[in-house]
mmCIF file of C-alpha atoms in Angstrom:
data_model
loop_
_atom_site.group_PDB
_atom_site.id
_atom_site.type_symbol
_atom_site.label_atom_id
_atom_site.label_comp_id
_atom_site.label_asym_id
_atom_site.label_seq_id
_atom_site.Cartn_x
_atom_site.Cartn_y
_atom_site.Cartn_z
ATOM 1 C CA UNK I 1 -103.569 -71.533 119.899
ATOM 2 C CA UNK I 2 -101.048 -73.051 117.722
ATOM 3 C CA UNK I 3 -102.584 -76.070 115.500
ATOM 4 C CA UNK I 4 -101.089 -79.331 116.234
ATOM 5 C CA UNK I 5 -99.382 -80.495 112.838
ATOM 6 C CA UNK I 6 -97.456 -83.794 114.681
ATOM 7 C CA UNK I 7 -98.031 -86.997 112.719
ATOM 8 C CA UNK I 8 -98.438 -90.219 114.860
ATOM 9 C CA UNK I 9 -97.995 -93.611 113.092
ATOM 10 C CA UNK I 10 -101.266 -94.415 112.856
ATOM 11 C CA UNK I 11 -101.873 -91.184 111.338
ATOM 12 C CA UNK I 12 -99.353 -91.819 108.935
ATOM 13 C CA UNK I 13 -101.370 -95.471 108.626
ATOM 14 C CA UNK I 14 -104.419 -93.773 108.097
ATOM 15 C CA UNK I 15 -105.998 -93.986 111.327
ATOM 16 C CA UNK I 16 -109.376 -93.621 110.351
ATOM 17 C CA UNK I 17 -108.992 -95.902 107.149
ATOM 18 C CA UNK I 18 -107.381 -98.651 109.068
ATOM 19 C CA UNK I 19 -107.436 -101.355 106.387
ATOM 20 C CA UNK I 20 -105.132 -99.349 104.289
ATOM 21 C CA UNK I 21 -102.596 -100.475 106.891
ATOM 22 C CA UNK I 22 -103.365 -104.565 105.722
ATOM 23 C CA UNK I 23 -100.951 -104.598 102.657
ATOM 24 C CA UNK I 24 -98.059 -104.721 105.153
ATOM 25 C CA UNK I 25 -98.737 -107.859 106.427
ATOM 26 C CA UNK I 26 -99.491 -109.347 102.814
ATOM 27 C CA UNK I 27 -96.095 -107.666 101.270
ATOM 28 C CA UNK I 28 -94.021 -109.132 104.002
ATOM 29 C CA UNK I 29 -95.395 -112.589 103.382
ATOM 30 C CA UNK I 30 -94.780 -112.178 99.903
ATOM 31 C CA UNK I 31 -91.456 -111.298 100.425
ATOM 32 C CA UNK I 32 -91.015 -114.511 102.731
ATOM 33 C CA UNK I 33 -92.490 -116.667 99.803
ATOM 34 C CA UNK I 34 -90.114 -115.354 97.722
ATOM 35 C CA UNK I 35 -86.925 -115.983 99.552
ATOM 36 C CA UNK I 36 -88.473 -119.182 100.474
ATOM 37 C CA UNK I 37 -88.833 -120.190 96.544
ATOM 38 C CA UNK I 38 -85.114 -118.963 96.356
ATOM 39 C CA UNK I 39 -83.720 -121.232 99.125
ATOM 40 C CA UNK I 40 -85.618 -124.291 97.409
ATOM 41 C CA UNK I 41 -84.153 -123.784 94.226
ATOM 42 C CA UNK I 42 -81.100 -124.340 96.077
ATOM 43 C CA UNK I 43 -81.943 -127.343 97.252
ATOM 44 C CA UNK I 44 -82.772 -128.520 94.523
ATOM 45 C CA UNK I 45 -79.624 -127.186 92.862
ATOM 46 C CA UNK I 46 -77.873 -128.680 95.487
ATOM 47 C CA UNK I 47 -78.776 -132.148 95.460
ATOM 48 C CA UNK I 48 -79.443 -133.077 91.737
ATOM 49 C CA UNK I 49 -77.285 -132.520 89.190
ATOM 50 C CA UNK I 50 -77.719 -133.730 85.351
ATOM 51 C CA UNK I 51 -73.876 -133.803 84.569
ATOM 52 C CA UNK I 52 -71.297 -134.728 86.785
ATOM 53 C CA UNK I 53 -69.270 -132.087 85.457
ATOM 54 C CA UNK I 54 -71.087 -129.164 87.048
ATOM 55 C CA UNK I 55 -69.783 -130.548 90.380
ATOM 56 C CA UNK I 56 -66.177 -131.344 89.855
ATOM 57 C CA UNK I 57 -65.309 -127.725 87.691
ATOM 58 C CA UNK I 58 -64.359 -129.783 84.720
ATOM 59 C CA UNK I 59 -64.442 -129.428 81.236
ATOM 60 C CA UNK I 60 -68.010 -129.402 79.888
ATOM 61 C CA UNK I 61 -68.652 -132.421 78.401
ATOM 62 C CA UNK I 62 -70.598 -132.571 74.823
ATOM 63 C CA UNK I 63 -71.813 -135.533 74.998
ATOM 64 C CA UNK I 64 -72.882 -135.569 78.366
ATOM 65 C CA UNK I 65 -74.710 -132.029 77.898
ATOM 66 C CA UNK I 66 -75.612 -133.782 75.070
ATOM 67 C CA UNK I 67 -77.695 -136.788 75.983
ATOM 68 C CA UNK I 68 -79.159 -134.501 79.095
ATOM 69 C CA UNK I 69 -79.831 -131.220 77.218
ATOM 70 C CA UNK I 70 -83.343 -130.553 78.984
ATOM 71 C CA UNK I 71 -81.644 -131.223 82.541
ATOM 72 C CA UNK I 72 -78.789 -129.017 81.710
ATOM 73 C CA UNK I 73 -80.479 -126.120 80.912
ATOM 74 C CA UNK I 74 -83.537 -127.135 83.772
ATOM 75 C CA UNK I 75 -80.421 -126.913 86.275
ATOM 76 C CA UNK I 76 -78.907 -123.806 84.842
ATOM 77 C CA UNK I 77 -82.419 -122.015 84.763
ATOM 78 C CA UNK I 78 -82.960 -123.154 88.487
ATOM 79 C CA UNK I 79 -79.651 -121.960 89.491
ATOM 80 C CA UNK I 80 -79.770 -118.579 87.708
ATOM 81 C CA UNK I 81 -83.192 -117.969 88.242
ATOM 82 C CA UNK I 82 -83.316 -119.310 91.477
ATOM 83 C CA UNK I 83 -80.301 -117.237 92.896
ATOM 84 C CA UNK I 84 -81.658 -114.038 91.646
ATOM 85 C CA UNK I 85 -84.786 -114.233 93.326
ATOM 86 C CA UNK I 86 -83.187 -115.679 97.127
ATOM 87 C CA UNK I 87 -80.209 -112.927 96.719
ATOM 88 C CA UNK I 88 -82.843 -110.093 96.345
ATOM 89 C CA UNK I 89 -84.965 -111.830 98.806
ATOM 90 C CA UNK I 90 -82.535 -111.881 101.545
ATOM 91 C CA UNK I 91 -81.444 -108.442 101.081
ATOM 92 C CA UNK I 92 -85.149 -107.717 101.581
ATOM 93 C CA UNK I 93 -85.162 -109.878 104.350
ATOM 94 C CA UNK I 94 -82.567 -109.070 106.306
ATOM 95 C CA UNK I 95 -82.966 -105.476 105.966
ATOM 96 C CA UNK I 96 -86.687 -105.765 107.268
ATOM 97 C CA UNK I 97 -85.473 -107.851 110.173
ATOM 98 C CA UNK I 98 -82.564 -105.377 110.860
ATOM 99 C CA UNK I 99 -83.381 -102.066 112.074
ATOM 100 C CA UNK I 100 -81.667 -100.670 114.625
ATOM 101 C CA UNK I 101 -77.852 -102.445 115.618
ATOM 102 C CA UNK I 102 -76.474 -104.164 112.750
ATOM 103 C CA UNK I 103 -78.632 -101.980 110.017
ATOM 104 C CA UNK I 104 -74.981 -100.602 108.413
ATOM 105 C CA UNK I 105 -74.135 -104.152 107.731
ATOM 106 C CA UNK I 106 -77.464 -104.962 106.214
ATOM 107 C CA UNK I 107 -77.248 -102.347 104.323
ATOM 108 C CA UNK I 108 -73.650 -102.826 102.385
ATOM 109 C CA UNK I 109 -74.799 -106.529 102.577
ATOM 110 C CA UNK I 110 -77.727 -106.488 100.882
ATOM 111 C CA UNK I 111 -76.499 -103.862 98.434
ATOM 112 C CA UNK I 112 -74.080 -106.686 97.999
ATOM 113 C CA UNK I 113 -76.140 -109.466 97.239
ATOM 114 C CA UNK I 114 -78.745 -108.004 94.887
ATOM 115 C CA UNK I 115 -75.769 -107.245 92.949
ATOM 116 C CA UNK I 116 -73.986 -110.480 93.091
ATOM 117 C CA UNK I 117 -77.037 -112.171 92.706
ATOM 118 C CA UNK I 118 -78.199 -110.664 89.607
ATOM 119 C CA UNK I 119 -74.193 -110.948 88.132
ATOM 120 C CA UNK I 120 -74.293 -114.509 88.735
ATOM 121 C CA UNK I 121 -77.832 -114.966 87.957
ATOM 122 C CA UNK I 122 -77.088 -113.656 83.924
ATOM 123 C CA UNK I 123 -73.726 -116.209 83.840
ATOM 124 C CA UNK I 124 -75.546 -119.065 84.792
ATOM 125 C CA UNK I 125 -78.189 -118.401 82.941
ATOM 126 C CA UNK I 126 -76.276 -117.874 80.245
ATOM 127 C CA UNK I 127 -73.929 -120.890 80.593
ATOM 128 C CA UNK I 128 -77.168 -122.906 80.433
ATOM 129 C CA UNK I 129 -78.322 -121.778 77.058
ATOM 130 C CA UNK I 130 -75.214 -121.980 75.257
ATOM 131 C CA UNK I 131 -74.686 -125.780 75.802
ATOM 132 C CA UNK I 132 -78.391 -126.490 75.247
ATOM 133 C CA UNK I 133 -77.942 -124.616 71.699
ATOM 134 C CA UNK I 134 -74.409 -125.909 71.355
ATOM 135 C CA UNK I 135 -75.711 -129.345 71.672
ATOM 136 C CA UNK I 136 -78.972 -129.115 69.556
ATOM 137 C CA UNK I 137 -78.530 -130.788 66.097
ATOM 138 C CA UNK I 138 -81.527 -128.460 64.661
ATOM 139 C CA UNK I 139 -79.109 -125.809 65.554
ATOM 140 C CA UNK I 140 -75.747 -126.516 64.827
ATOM 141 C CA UNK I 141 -73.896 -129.728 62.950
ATOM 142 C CA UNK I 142 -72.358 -131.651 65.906
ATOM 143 C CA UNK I 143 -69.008 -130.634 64.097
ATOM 144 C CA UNK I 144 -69.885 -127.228 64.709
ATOM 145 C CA UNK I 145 -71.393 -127.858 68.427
ATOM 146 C CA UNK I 146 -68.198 -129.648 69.585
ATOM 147 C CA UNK I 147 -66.185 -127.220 68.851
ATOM 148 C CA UNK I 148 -67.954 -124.518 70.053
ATOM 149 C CA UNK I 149 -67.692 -126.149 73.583
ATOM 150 C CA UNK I 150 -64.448 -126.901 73.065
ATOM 151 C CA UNK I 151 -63.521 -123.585 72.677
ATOM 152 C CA UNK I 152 -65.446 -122.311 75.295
ATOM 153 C CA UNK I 153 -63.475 -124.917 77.664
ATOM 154 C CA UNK I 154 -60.329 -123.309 76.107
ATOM 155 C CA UNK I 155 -60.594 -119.865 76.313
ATOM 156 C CA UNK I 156 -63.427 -119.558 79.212
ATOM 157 C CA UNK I 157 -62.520 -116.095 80.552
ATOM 158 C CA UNK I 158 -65.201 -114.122 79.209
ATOM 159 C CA UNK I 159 -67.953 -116.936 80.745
ATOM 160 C CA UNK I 160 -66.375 -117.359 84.072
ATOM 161 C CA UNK I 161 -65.631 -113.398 84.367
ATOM 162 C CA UNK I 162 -68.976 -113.171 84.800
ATOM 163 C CA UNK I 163 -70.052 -116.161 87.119
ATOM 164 C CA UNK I 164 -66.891 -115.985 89.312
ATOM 165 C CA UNK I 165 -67.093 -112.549 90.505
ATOM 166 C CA UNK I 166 -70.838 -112.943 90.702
ATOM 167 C CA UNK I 167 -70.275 -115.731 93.296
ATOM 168 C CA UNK I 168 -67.418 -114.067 95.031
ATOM 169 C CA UNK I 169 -69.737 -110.591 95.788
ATOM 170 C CA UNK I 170 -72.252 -112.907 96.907
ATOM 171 C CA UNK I 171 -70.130 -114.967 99.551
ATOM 172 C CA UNK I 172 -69.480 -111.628 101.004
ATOM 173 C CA UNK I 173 -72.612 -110.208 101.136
ATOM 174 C CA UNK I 174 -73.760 -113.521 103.351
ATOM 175 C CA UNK I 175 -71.123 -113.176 105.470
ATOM 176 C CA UNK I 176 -72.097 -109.143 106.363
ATOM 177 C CA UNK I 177 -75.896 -110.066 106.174
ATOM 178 C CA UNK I 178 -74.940 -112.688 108.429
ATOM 179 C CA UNK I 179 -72.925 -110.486 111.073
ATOM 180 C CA UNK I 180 -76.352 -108.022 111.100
ATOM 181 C CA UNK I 181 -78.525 -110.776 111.735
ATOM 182 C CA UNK I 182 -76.327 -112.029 114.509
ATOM 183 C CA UNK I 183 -75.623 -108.240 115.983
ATOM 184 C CA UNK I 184 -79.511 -107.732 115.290
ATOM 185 C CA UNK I 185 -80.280 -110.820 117.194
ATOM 186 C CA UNK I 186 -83.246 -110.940 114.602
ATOM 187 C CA UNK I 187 -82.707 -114.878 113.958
ATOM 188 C CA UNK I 188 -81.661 -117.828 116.310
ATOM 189 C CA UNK I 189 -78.485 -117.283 117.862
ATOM 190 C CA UNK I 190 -76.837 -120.450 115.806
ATOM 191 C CA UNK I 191 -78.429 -119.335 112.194
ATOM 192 C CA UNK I 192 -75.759 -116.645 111.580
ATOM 193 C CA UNK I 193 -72.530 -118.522 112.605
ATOM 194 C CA UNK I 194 -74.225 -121.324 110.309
ATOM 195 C CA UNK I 195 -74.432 -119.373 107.218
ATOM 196 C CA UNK I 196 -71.004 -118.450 107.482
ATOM 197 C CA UNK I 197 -69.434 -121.445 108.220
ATOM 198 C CA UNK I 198 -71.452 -123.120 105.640
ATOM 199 C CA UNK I 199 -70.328 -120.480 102.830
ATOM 200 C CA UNK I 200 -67.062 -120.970 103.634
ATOM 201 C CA UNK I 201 -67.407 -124.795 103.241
ATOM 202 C CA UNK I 202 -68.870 -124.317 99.569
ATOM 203 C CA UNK I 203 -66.307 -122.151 98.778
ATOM 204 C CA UNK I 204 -63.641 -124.702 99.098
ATOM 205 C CA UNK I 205 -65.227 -128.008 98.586
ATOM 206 C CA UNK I 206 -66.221 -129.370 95.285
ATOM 207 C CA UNK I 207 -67.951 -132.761 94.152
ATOM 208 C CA UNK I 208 -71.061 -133.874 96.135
ATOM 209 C CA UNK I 209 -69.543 -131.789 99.409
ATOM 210 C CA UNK I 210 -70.025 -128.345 97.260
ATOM 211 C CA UNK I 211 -73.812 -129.362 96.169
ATOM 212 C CA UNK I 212 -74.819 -130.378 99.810
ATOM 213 C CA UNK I 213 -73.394 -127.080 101.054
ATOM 214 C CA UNK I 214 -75.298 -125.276 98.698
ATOM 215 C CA UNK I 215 -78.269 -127.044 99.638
ATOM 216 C CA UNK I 216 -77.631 -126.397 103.084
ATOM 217 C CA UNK I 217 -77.660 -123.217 103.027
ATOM 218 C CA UNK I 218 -80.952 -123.269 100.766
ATOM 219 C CA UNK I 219 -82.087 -124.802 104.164
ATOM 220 C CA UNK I 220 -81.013 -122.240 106.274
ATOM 221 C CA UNK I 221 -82.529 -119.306 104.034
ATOM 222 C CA UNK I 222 -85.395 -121.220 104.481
ATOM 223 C CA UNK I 223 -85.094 -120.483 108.382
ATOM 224 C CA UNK I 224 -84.790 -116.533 107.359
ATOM 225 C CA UNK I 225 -87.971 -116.735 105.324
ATOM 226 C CA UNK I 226 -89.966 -118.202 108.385
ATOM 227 C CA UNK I 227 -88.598 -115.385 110.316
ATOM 228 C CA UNK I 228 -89.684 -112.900 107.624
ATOM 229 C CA UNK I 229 -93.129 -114.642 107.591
ATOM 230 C CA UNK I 230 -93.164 -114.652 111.708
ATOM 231 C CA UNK I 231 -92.523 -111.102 111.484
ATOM 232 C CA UNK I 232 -95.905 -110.111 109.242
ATOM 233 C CA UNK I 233 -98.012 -111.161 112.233
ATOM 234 C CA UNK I 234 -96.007 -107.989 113.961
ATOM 235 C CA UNK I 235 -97.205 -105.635 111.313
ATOM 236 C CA UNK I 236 -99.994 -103.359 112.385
ATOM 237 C CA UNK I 237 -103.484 -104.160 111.169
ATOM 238 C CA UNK I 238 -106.633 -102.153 112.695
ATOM 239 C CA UNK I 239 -109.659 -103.694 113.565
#
């Protein structure tokens, strides 16, 4: 007789060593801290701001990155930092959550987002250290400093070529992360239709409107993680 050679999942598991199977549960609530940590950097991001300037998309200010150099570049960090880690969080996320209908548009979506994320991630970022070295006296004469920023507010193409189309790859990616969700029926019914709504909102407001949005959705993405974190309980574990 023919030896059975079919694998079973629990084979695969290791059926007989069952608490190999544990680190499932512990990576998915990782993965839900993570994109938790994420959405409350936005938050944050979203409700404080240490120049008024970030919020309206004017000229950056020397003075006022000036006399708030450790906020400036605590904001920038928070932002780049922060987006990184909820971008490749969600595409984690939502591709864990998504399986079956909706996977194709988890897929593109979170192939999206990691790299939107990380684009954004590396302007901001970046942004952040150049005004807090711009602005330091130890570094550069304030002569020198103003200047700098002044040209930078000039001739600003090479900076915002790098945070623009950062954020633009990333507004997409929510929007098809939020159509698999929706198809996948993997969150509440309202989350999905939320996120979108709310990106578009961001993308056209400014002021205080474009820093609630953003913390808005850092709410929302908060939802996701509890989803993600729901979901670990589902994860086989043997007695």
């Amino acid at each position: 007789m023919a030896e059975d050679t079919t694998q079973t999942t629990d084979d695969l598991a290791g059926s007989g060593d069952a608490p190999a199977a544990r680190p499932t549960a512990a990576r998915i609530r990782l993965l839900a801290a993570a994109l938790a940590l994420g959405a409350a950097a936005w938050i944050a991001v979203g409700v404080w701001t240490p120049v008024d300037e970030l919020r309206t998309g004017d000229d950056l200010p020397f003075e006022g990155v000036r006399s708030h150099r450790g906020g400036w570049l605590t904001w920038h960090l928070l932002d780049g930092l922060g987006t990184a880690l909820l971008m490749v969080g969600l595409a984690f996320a939502v591709c864990l959550l998504v399986q079956a209908r909706g996977a194709r548009w988890a897929t593109v979506g979170a192939a999206l987002a990691v790299l939107g994320g990380l684009v954004f991630s590396a302007g901001s970022v970046s942004f952040g250290l150049l005004g807090a070295y711009a602005t330091e006296s130890d570094a550069l004469p304030l002569a020198a400093g103003k200047g700098l920023i002044e040209y930078v507010n000039e001739e600003g193409g090479p900076a915002l070529g790098v945070v623009v189309p950062g954020f633009l790859v990333m507004a997409l990616a929510q929007l098809l992360l939020a159509v698999a969700l929706w198809r996948a029926r993997a969150v509440p019914v309202w989350l999905p239709p939320a996120v979108i709504v709310v990106n578009v909102v961001l993308f056209v407001a400014e002021g205080l409107v474009s820093g609630l949005a953003l913390a808005a959705l850092g709410v929302l993405y908060g939802q996701v993680a509890w989803q993600v974190w729901r979901a670990s309980s589902a994860a086989v574990v043997h007695p």
